[in-house]
Short mmCIF file of C-alpha atoms in Angstrom, two decimals:
data_model
loop_
_atom_site.label_atom_id
_atom_site.label_comp_id
_atom_site.label_asym_id
_atom_site.label_seq_id
_atom_site.Cartn_x
_atom_site.Cartn_y
_atom_site.Cartn_z
CA UNK A 1 25.49 35.92 15.37
CA UNK A 2 25.50 36.08 11.88
CA UNK A 3 23.13 33.72 9.78
CA UNK A 4 24.16 31.64 6.73
CA UNK A 5 21.44 32.56 4.24
CA UNK A 6 22.09 29.61 1.89
CA UNK A 7 22.12 27.27 4.81
CA UNK A 8 18.86 28.58 6.48
CA UNK A 9 17.03 28.55 3.02
CA UNK A 10 18.17 24.89 2.87
CA UNK A 11 17.00 23.86 6.27
CA UNK A 12 13.64 25.29 5.58
CA UNK A 13 13.10 23.22 2.69
CA UNK A 14 9.37 22.00 2.95
CA UNK A 15 10.17 18.70 1.27
CA UNK A 16 12.80 17.70 3.80
CA UNK A 17 12.25 14.95 5.94
CA UNK A 18 14.24 14.79 9.04
CA UNK A 19 16.31 11.63 9.69
CA UNK A 20 16.69 12.15 13.42
CA UNK A 21 18.51 9.17 14.39
CA UNK A 22 21.05 9.37 11.56
CA UNK A 23 21.84 13.08 11.66
CA UNK A 24 23.09 14.97 14.55
CA UNK A 25 21.91 18.11 12.65
CA UNK A 26 18.56 16.72 12.01
CA UNK A 27 18.10 15.85 15.63
CA UNK A 28 18.80 19.48 16.44
CA UNK A 29 16.14 20.61 13.93
CA UNK A 30 13.68 18.31 15.54
CA UNK A 31 10.91 19.59 17.97
CA UNK A 32 8.83 17.06 19.74
CA UNK A 33 5.14 18.35 19.56
CA UNK A 34 3.55 15.40 21.42
CA UNK A 35 2.46 17.75 24.28
CA UNK A 36 0.13 19.50 22.39
CA UNK A 37 -0.82 16.57 19.75
CA UNK A 38 -2.62 14.98 22.26
CA UNK A 39 -0.23 12.20 23.49
CA UNK A 40 2.63 10.05 22.65
CA UNK A 41 1.33 8.56 19.41
CA UNK A 42 4.73 7.06 18.11
CA UNK A 43 5.24 5.48 21.35
CA UNK A 44 1.67 3.89 21.20
CA UNK A 45 2.61 2.25 17.73
CA UNK A 46 5.70 1.04 19.11
CA UNK A 47 4.20 -0.20 22.28
CA UNK A 48 1.76 -2.09 20.45
CA UNK A 49 4.67 -4.17 18.74
CA UNK A 50 7.37 -4.29 21.45
CA UNK A 51 5.32 -4.63 24.50
CA UNK A 52 1.82 -5.90 23.96
CA UNK A 53 2.56 -8.18 20.77
CA UNK A 54 6.19 -8.79 20.31
CA UNK A 55 5.84 -12.41 18.80
CA UNK A 56 2.23 -12.05 17.00
CA UNK A 57 2.00 -10.12 13.69
CA UNK A 58 0.32 -6.72 14.23
CA UNK A 59 -0.90 -4.49 11.58
CA UNK A 60 -1.50 -0.52 12.31
CA UNK A 61 -2.61 2.38 10.67
CA UNK A 62 -1.18 5.91 11.05
CA UNK A 63 -3.12 8.86 9.55
CA UNK A 64 -3.21 12.82 9.45
CA UNK A 65 -2.94 15.78 7.09
CA UNK A 66 -0.22 15.41 4.52
CA UNK A 67 2.61 17.69 5.45
CA UNK A 68 2.01 17.45 9.16
CA UNK A 69 5.36 15.59 9.94
CA UNK A 70 4.04 11.76 9.70
CA UNK A 71 7.20 10.65 7.88
CA UNK A 72 9.68 12.32 10.27
CA UNK A 73 7.74 10.62 13.07
CA UNK A 74 7.69 7.49 11.38
CA UNK A 75 11.31 7.41 10.96
CA UNK A 76 11.65 7.86 14.60
CA UNK A 77 9.38 5.17 15.22
CA UNK A 78 11.90 2.99 12.85
CA UNK A 79 14.82 4.09 14.84
CA UNK A 80 13.00 3.33 18.18
CA UNK A 81 12.03 -0.16 16.96
CA UNK A 82 15.48 -0.91 15.87
CA UNK A 83 16.72 -0.05 19.28
CA UNK A 84 14.38 -2.37 20.70
CA UNK A 85 16.13 -5.13 18.60
CA UNK A 86 13.72 -5.28 15.39
CA UNK A 87 14.71 -5.46 12.02
CA UNK A 88 12.77 -2.44 10.37
CA UNK A 89 11.98 -2.02 6.45
CA UNK A 90 11.05 1.83 6.02
CA UNK A 91 9.88 2.66 2.49
CA UNK A 92 7.92 5.43 0.59
CA UNK A 93 5.37 3.58 -1.43
CA UNK A 94 4.84 6.49 -3.94
CA UNK A 95 8.46 5.51 -5.15
CA UNK A 96 7.06 2.21 -6.19
CA UNK A 97 3.20 2.68 -6.91
CA UNK A 98 1.34 5.14 -9.21
CA UNK A 99 -0.77 6.61 -6.57
CA UNK A 100 -3.66 7.67 -9.05
CA UNK A 101 -4.28 3.82 -9.82
CA UNK A 102 -3.19 1.41 -6.89
CA UNK A 103 -4.37 -2.14 -6.22
CA UNK A 104 -3.70 -4.59 -3.08
CA UNK A 105 -1.68 -6.73 -5.48
CA UNK A 106 0.79 -3.73 -6.15
CA UNK A 107 1.20 -2.94 -2.60
CA UNK A 108 1.95 -6.50 -1.67
CA UNK A 109 4.72 -6.68 -4.25
CA UNK A 110 6.24 -3.24 -3.03
CA UNK A 111 6.26 -4.71 0.22
CA UNK A 112 8.00 -8.09 -0.87
CA UNK A 113 10.26 -6.33 -2.82
CA UNK A 114 11.51 -3.80 -0.32
CA UNK A 115 11.96 -6.42 2.33
CA UNK A 116 13.59 -8.69 0.01
CA UNK A 117 16.02 -6.23 -0.86
CA UNK A 118 16.84 -5.61 3.06
CA UNK A 119 17.35 -9.45 3.49
CA UNK A 120 20.27 -9.79 1.13
CA UNK A 121 22.58 -10.56 3.99
CA UNK A 122 20.25 -13.74 5.10
CA UNK A 123 20.50 -17.16 3.59
CA UNK A 124 17.07 -18.35 2.89
CA UNK A 125 15.79 -21.16 0.15
CA UNK A 126 14.84 -20.01 -2.95
CA UNK A 127 11.28 -18.65 -3.24
CA UNK A 128 9.91 -21.07 -6.03
CA UNK A 129 6.20 -20.24 -5.54
CA UNK A 130 6.77 -16.68 -5.64
CA UNK A 131 9.27 -16.75 -8.46
CA UNK A 132 6.94 -18.81 -10.52
CA UNK A 133 4.12 -16.33 -9.92
CA UNK A 134 6.61 -13.43 -11.07
CA UNK A 135 7.54 -15.54 -14.15
CA UNK A 136 3.97 -15.69 -15.16
CA UNK A 137 3.64 -11.85 -14.77
CA UNK A 138 6.74 -11.32 -16.85
CA UNK A 139 5.70 -13.55 -19.57
CA UNK A 140 2.28 -11.71 -19.57
CA UNK A 141 3.84 -8.56 -19.67
CA UNK A 142 6.43 -9.48 -22.42
CA UNK A 143 9.13 -8.26 -20.58
CA UNK A 144 12.73 -9.54 -20.62
CA UNK A 145 13.31 -10.62 -16.84
CA UNK A 146 15.98 -12.85 -16.02
CA UNK A 147 15.79 -14.75 -13.11
CA UNK A 148 18.95 -16.75 -13.47
CA UNK A 149 21.46 -14.05 -12.90
CA UNK A 150 22.70 -12.44 -9.51
CA UNK A 151 22.77 -8.70 -10.53
CA UNK A 152 23.90 -7.10 -7.33
CA UNK A 153 25.01 -4.00 -9.03
CA UNK A 154 21.56 -3.57 -10.77
CA UNK A 155 20.04 -3.41 -7.21
CA UNK A 156 22.31 -0.85 -5.79
CA UNK A 157 23.49 -3.50 -3.24
CA UNK A 158 26.15 -2.48 -1.18
CA UNK A 159 26.94 -5.98 0.21
CA UNK A 160 30.52 -5.76 1.26
CA UNK A 161 30.87 -9.54 2.05
CA UNK A 162 34.58 -10.72 3.14
CA UNK A 163 36.44 -13.75 1.72
CA UNK A 164 34.20 -15.96 4.23
CA UNK A 165 30.90 -14.47 3.04
CA UNK A 166 30.49 -12.88 6.33
CA UNK A 167 29.33 -9.14 6.71
CA UNK A 168 28.34 -6.83 9.68
CA UNK A 169 25.41 -4.89 10.13
CA UNK A 170 24.72 -1.86 11.92
CA UNK A 171 24.46 -3.49 15.28
CA UNK A 172 27.63 -5.54 14.90
CA UNK A 173 25.66 -8.93 14.05
CA UNK A 174 27.13 -10.91 11.50
CA UNK A 175 25.15 -12.20 8.50
CA UNK A 176 25.83 -14.70 5.67
CA UNK A 177 25.74 -13.53 2.16
CA UNK A 178 22.32 -14.39 0.80
CA UNK A 179 21.62 -16.97 -1.85
CA UNK A 180 20.89 -15.84 -5.35
CA UNK A 181 16.90 -16.44 -5.22
CA UNK A 182 15.86 -13.84 -2.67
CA UNK A 183 18.10 -11.17 -4.40
CA UNK A 184 16.69 -12.23 -7.97
CA UNK A 185 13.26 -12.24 -6.77
CA UNK A 186 13.50 -8.49 -5.50
CA UNK A 187 15.07 -7.77 -8.90
CA UNK A 188 12.09 -9.24 -10.66
CA UNK A 189 9.77 -7.25 -8.69
CA UNK A 190 11.54 -4.00 -9.11
CA UNK A 191 11.63 -4.38 -13.26
CA UNK A 192 7.88 -5.43 -13.11
CA UNK A 193 6.71 -2.65 -10.81
CA UNK A 194 8.94 -0.11 -12.87
CA UNK A 195 7.45 -1.49 -16.02
CA UNK A 196 3.74 -1.02 -14.89
CA UNK A 197 4.30 2.09 -12.78
CA UNK A 198 4.32 4.29 -16.34
CA UNK A 199 1.66 2.18 -18.33
CA UNK A 200 -2.15 2.20 -17.42
CA UNK A 201 -2.43 -0.82 -19.77
CA UNK A 202 0.25 -2.95 -18.25
CA UNK A 203 -1.04 -2.21 -14.92
CA UNK A 204 -4.45 -3.65 -15.98
CA UNK A 205 -2.72 -6.72 -17.42
CA UNK A 206 -0.79 -7.29 -14.19
CA UNK A 207 -4.15 -7.04 -12.24
CA UNK A 208 -5.95 -9.35 -14.24
CA UNK A 209 -3.48 -11.94 -13.70
CA UNK A 210 -2.69 -11.15 -10.00
CA UNK A 211 -6.17 -10.56 -8.79
CA UNK A 212 -7.32 -14.21 -9.02
CA UNK A 213 -4.52 -15.36 -7.09
CA UNK A 214 -3.95 -12.66 -4.24
CA UNK A 215 -4.13 -14.99 -1.53
CA UNK A 216 -1.71 -17.32 -3.21
CA UNK A 217 0.69 -14.31 -3.63
CA UNK A 218 0.23 -13.48 0.11
CA UNK A 219 0.93 -17.24 1.01
CA UNK A 220 4.03 -17.26 -0.93
CA UNK A 221 5.28 -13.74 0.49
CA UNK A 222 4.47 -15.30 4.10
CA UNK A 223 5.91 -18.66 3.78
CA UNK A 224 8.93 -17.90 1.41
CA UNK A 225 10.24 -14.55 2.51
CA UNK A 226 8.60 -13.33 5.88
CA UNK A 227 8.49 -16.56 7.97
CA UNK A 228 11.93 -17.81 7.19
CA UNK A 229 13.31 -14.18 7.37
CA UNK A 230 11.94 -13.93 11.05
CA UNK A 231 13.41 -17.23 11.82
CA UNK A 232 16.86 -16.50 10.78
CA UNK A 233 16.72 -12.89 12.26
CA UNK A 234 15.79 -14.34 15.63
CA UNK A 235 19.09 -16.53 15.23
CA UNK A 236 21.07 -13.45 14.84
CA UNK A 237 19.37 -11.85 18.15
CA UNK A 238 16.60 -9.89 16.24
CA UNK A 239 13.23 -9.61 17.80
CA UNK A 240 11.24 -9.75 14.49
CA UNK A 241 10.52 -7.80 11.31
CA UNK A 242 8.30 -4.73 10.90
CA UNK A 243 7.55 -3.28 7.53
CA UNK A 244 6.78 0.64 7.63
CA UNK A 245 4.72 1.52 4.65
CA UNK A 246 4.64 5.54 4.18
CA UNK A 247 2.87 7.78 1.68
CA UNK A 248 -0.09 5.22 1.33
CA UNK A 249 -2.08 8.40 2.61
CA UNK A 250 -1.52 9.75 -0.70
CA UNK A 251 -3.52 7.21 -2.72
CA UNK A 252 -5.91 9.04 -4.98
CA UNK A 253 -9.77 9.37 -3.96
CA UNK A 254 -10.70 8.90 -7.76
CA UNK A 255 -13.42 5.97 -8.33
CA UNK A 256 -12.35 2.41 -9.64
CA UNK A 257 -14.13 1.57 -12.83
CA UNK A 258 -16.95 0.10 -11.06
CA UNK A 259 -17.52 3.13 -9.02
CA UNK A 260 -16.00 2.43 -5.78
CA UNK A 261 -13.83 4.97 -4.31
CA UNK A 262 -10.04 3.66 -4.49
CA UNK A 263 -9.24 4.87 -0.87
CA UNK A 264 -12.35 2.87 0.51
CA UNK A 265 -11.65 -0.15 -1.95
CA UNK A 266 -7.95 -0.53 -0.58
CA UNK A 267 -8.48 -0.12 3.05
CA UNK A 268 -11.87 -1.28 3.66
CA UNK A 269 -12.70 -3.69 0.99
CA UNK A 270 -9.24 -5.21 0.77
CA UNK A 271 -8.15 -4.64 4.21
CA UNK A 272 -8.30 -8.12 5.46
CA UNK A 273 -5.70 -8.80 2.64
CA UNK A 274 -3.42 -5.87 3.68
CA UNK A 275 -3.26 -7.10 7.27
CA UNK A 276 -2.57 -10.63 6.19
CA UNK A 277 1.28 -10.55 6.10
CA UNK A 278 3.21 -12.56 8.75
CA UNK A 279 5.20 -9.78 10.22
CA UNK A 280 4.49 -6.65 11.83
CA UNK A 281 3.24 -3.89 9.34
CA UNK A 282 2.46 -0.17 9.75
CA UNK A 283 0.58 1.64 6.96
CA UNK A 284 -0.26 5.29 6.63
CA UNK A 285 -3.74 5.79 5.65
CA UNK A 286 -5.72 8.58 3.88
CA UNK A 287 -6.98 10.86 6.48
CA UNK A 288 -10.54 11.51 4.65
CA UNK A 289 -11.40 7.65 5.57
CA UNK A 290 -11.82 8.75 9.18
CA UNK A 291 -14.93 10.31 7.90
CA UNK A 292 -16.31 7.72 5.68
CA UNK A 293 -19.45 5.77 6.37
CA UNK A 294 -17.23 2.91 5.94
CA UNK A 295 -14.59 3.78 8.82
CA UNK A 296 -16.58 1.37 11.54
CA UNK A 297 -15.86 -1.58 8.79
CA UNK A 298 -12.27 -0.48 8.16
CA UNK A 299 -11.53 -0.89 12.14
CA UNK A 300 -13.07 -4.41 11.96
CA UNK A 301 -10.99 -5.06 8.89
CA UNK A 302 -7.97 -4.03 10.64
CA UNK A 303 -8.88 -4.89 14.23
CA UNK A 304 -7.31 -1.60 15.57
CA UNK A 305 -8.22 1.98 15.24
CA UNK A 306 -5.89 4.31 13.25
CA UNK A 307 -3.64 6.45 14.99
CA UNK A 308 -4.17 10.21 14.06
CA UNK A 309 -1.35 12.86 14.24
CA UNK A 310 -3.19 16.38 14.60
CA UNK A 311 -1.97 19.68 13.92
CA UNK A 312 0.12 21.44 16.10
CA UNK A 313 -2.55 23.95 17.95
CA UNK A 314 -2.05 27.92 17.66
CA UNK A 315 -5.49 28.69 19.17
CA UNK A 316 -7.55 26.82 21.55
CA UNK A 317 -11.17 25.70 21.26
CA UNK A 318 -12.24 29.05 22.79
CA UNK A 319 -10.32 31.20 20.12
CA UNK A 320 -7.48 32.14 22.97
CA UNK A 321 -3.80 31.58 21.89
CA UNK A 322 -2.42 28.44 22.53
CA UNK A 323 0.58 29.41 24.38
CA UNK A 324 2.45 26.15 24.13
CA UNK A 325 1.98 25.10 20.54
CA UNK A 326 2.91 28.76 19.40
CA UNK A 327 5.87 28.63 21.56
CA UNK A 328 7.03 25.09 19.81
CA UNK A 329 6.26 26.57 16.44
CA UNK A 330 8.66 29.35 17.21
CA UNK A 331 11.32 26.89 18.11
CA UNK A 332 10.65 24.81 15.22
CA UNK A 333 11.52 27.81 12.96
CA UNK A 334 14.03 29.35 15.08
CA UNK A 335 16.03 25.98 15.49
CA UNK A 336 16.59 25.92 11.36
CA UNK A 337 19.00 28.67 11.64
CA UNK A 338 20.28 28.03 15.10
CA UNK A 339 20.20 24.36 15.78
CA UNK A 340 23.32 24.56 18.31
CA UNK A 341 21.47 27.11 20.50
CA UNK A 342 19.43 26.27 23.55
CA UNK A 343 15.68 27.35 23.20
CA UNK A 344 15.97 30.48 25.38
CA UNK A 345 19.00 31.76 23.30
CA UNK A 346 17.33 30.94 20.00
CA UNK A 347 14.37 33.48 21.23
CA UNK A 348 17.07 36.46 21.66
CA UNK A 349 17.92 35.93 17.98
CA UNK A 350 14.26 36.62 16.37
CA UNK A 351 15.20 39.89 14.82
CA UNK A 352 18.18 38.16 12.84
CA UNK A 353 15.44 36.37 10.97
CA UNK A 354 12.40 38.64 11.07
CA UNK A 355 11.71 42.47 11.41
CA UNK A 356 10.21 41.81 14.92
CA UNK A 357 8.59 39.02 17.19
CA UNK A 358 5.31 39.76 15.60
CA UNK A 359 6.28 38.88 12.23
CA UNK A 360 7.33 35.43 13.30
CA UNK A 361 4.15 35.15 15.61
CA UNK A 362 2.15 35.97 12.55
CA UNK A 363 3.89 33.15 10.21
CA UNK A 364 3.16 30.61 13.19
CA UNK A 365 -0.36 31.85 13.41
CA UNK A 366 -1.38 31.61 9.56
CA UNK A 367 0.21 28.32 9.21
CA UNK A 368 -2.57 26.89 11.66
CA UNK A 369 0.11 24.31 12.98
CA UNK A 370 0.82 22.81 9.53
CA UNK A 371 4.41 22.21 9.61
CA UNK A 372 5.08 21.89 5.97
CA UNK A 373 3.07 25.16 5.14
CA UNK A 374 4.92 27.00 7.69
CA UNK A 375 8.14 26.09 6.16
CA UNK A 376 6.94 26.76 2.61
CA UNK A 377 5.89 30.25 3.51
CA UNK A 378 9.20 30.75 5.39
CA UNK A 379 11.21 29.50 2.32
CA UNK A 380 9.19 31.60 0.03
CA UNK A 381 9.71 34.70 2.21
CA UNK A 382 13.28 34.35 2.14
CA UNK A 383 13.19 34.00 -1.57
CA UNK A 384 11.08 37.27 -1.84
CA UNK A 385 13.09 39.03 0.58
CA UNK A 386 16.20 38.21 -0.75
CA UNK A 387 17.87 38.32 2.30
CA UNK A 388 17.12 38.74 6.23
CA UNK A 389 15.39 39.71 8.20
CA UNK A 390 11.94 39.01 6.59
CA UNK A 391 9.88 42.16 7.04
CA UNK A 392 6.12 41.86 7.77
CA UNK A 393 5.21 43.48 4.37
CA UNK A 394 7.00 40.49 2.42
CA UNK A 395 5.40 38.13 4.76
CA UNK A 396 2.03 39.42 4.07
CA UNK A 397 2.60 39.47 0.46
CA UNK A 398 3.43 35.68 0.63
CA UNK A 399 0.44 35.06 2.90
CA UNK A 400 -1.79 36.94 0.14
CA UNK A 401 -0.35 34.89 -2.57
CA UNK A 402 -1.25 31.57 -0.79
CA UNK A 403 -4.63 33.10 0.34
CA UNK A 404 -5.65 33.74 -3.38
CA UNK A 405 -4.57 30.36 -4.40
CA UNK A 406 -6.80 28.56 -1.80
CA UNK A 407 -9.83 30.58 -1.99
CA UNK A 408 -9.94 29.93 -5.69
CA UNK A 409 -11.20 26.28 -4.92
CA UNK A 410 -14.06 27.15 -2.37
CA UNK A 411 -17.39 26.84 -3.56
CA UNK A 412 -20.22 29.01 -2.20
CA UNK A 413 -21.68 25.97 -0.34
CA UNK A 414 -18.15 25.17 1.19
CA UNK A 415 -17.96 28.58 2.61
CA UNK A 416 -21.13 27.99 4.27
CA UNK A 417 -19.71 24.78 5.62
CA UNK A 418 -16.54 26.75 6.61
CA UNK A 419 -18.60 29.09 8.65
CA UNK A 420 -20.36 26.44 10.58
CA UNK A 421 -16.92 24.81 11.58
CA UNK A 422 -15.32 28.02 12.73
CA UNK A 423 -18.49 28.44 14.85
CA UNK A 424 -19.00 25.04 16.30
CA UNK A 425 -15.51 23.64 16.15
CA UNK A 426 -16.72 20.35 14.79
CA UNK A 427 -17.36 19.21 11.32
CA UNK A 428 -20.86 19.64 9.60
CA UNK A 429 -22.30 16.03 9.00
CA UNK A 430 -22.69 16.61 5.40
CA UNK A 431 -22.03 13.61 2.78
CA UNK A 432 -19.00 15.62 1.65
CA UNK A 433 -17.54 17.14 4.68
CA UNK A 434 -14.33 14.94 3.95
CA UNK A 435 -13.83 17.31 0.93
CA UNK A 436 -13.01 20.14 3.44
CA UNK A 437 -10.35 17.90 5.34
CA UNK A 438 -8.75 16.49 1.95
CA UNK A 439 -8.88 20.05 0.74
CA UNK A 440 -6.94 21.15 3.77
CA UNK A 441 -9.63 23.79 3.98
CA UNK A 442 -10.22 22.29 7.56
CA UNK A 443 -7.29 21.34 10.23
CA UNK A 444 -8.06 18.67 12.96
CA UNK A 445 -6.49 19.59 16.57
CA UNK A 446 -6.69 17.30 19.69
CA UNK A 447 -6.74 18.29 23.29
CA UNK A 448 -7.78 16.50 26.41
CA UNK A 449 -11.14 16.73 25.52
CA UNK A 450 -10.66 14.98 22.22
CA UNK A 451 -10.66 16.01 18.64
CA UNK A 452 -11.66 19.56 17.52
CA UNK A 453 -11.87 21.33 14.29
CA UNK A 454 -11.04 24.80 12.69
CA UNK A 455 -10.77 26.53 9.22
CA UNK A 456 -7.35 26.77 7.79
CA UNK A 457 -6.40 30.68 9.07
CA UNK A 458 -5.58 31.43 5.63
CA UNK A 459 -9.01 31.47 4.83
CA UNK A 460 -10.10 33.20 7.80
#
């Protein structure tokens, strides 16, 4: 079987998120790693909503290394919740927020905007209180935001109402075309957030305006958008509303002007406000917060422990090969070239992609089970080889480049800490041990005995 080089190259794009439920091809690319990641994590997030608290709002946190597959898993969660009858709004917060400078008001406005955009088919009363807050913000920022025009095209709205004002969603449910108010509010928020995202001065002005009335903003979102929307969704057979806020784990760790780290400020100091929305919410959270001295306070604020998506293990705690983890990583790579073949048949095609099976295993092992890193190195290997199969010298050249980049950032003190991690399989209890995690010098894994750590194999 010949391999289409360009198609294989595109399939290994490390920035590609798999939309498993929307694409038959992505479904074939998807490999379920739950058996080696310590359990059915997405199923736990789902059950907390659908089984244990379908009527009462829940707020859950989801974390893991950047690039380990969280977005793909959250999209799978979205699909499972929709099958259970929930209206789900998933969005990447980094498209609305400046991740180096975020405040709780920014996040609340982003959620309100995204939820409002998704409710254009509902007939909701005009959100006068929220509209008033936005008008005040627009006046302060001196932006020309019109709240009296129904600009569906500006929103990219694909509402396809019939003459009777009725449209049908993906579940076959009929919705009345919404009033202008909710759509105009979404537009107003979109214009404000777009304006301030590019300007630190405008962000500061907006925060000075919103900060004293954050609780009023939350109340307006709850009373004028979320609660009436949920009531109408239930009339149309839905069980509730879920907002999935992805990419908040990318919030920068830089300090606020008064010295507090931004991550702790948002999720610890303002955590109670983030969980005050009257719908189900799932936030991604920076992994470093799991190692913060404030982690216990964070759990109290959100009243639940964050769900962690660990790396795919290539080794066991004792240093022996993790055969199941390696087998799944091989399939993850082979499926990008042979999505329509059975797993056993794919193994017969290794030499169409790599010089030999050992070269594929070298790639899987050196990735440390980091999905995006494995795909990045594979993608780079394809470019460097300028064809297939990828030879061992080509792969080693790619690995050498990554190794040189990573080692430049490691200090002498961090090398000593890394030696301790490799020996003990645990993080040393130092004040800055989270730096090892944030810099991806150390990966976290999970087995039947719980969490354990090892150094990034590239640094080994």
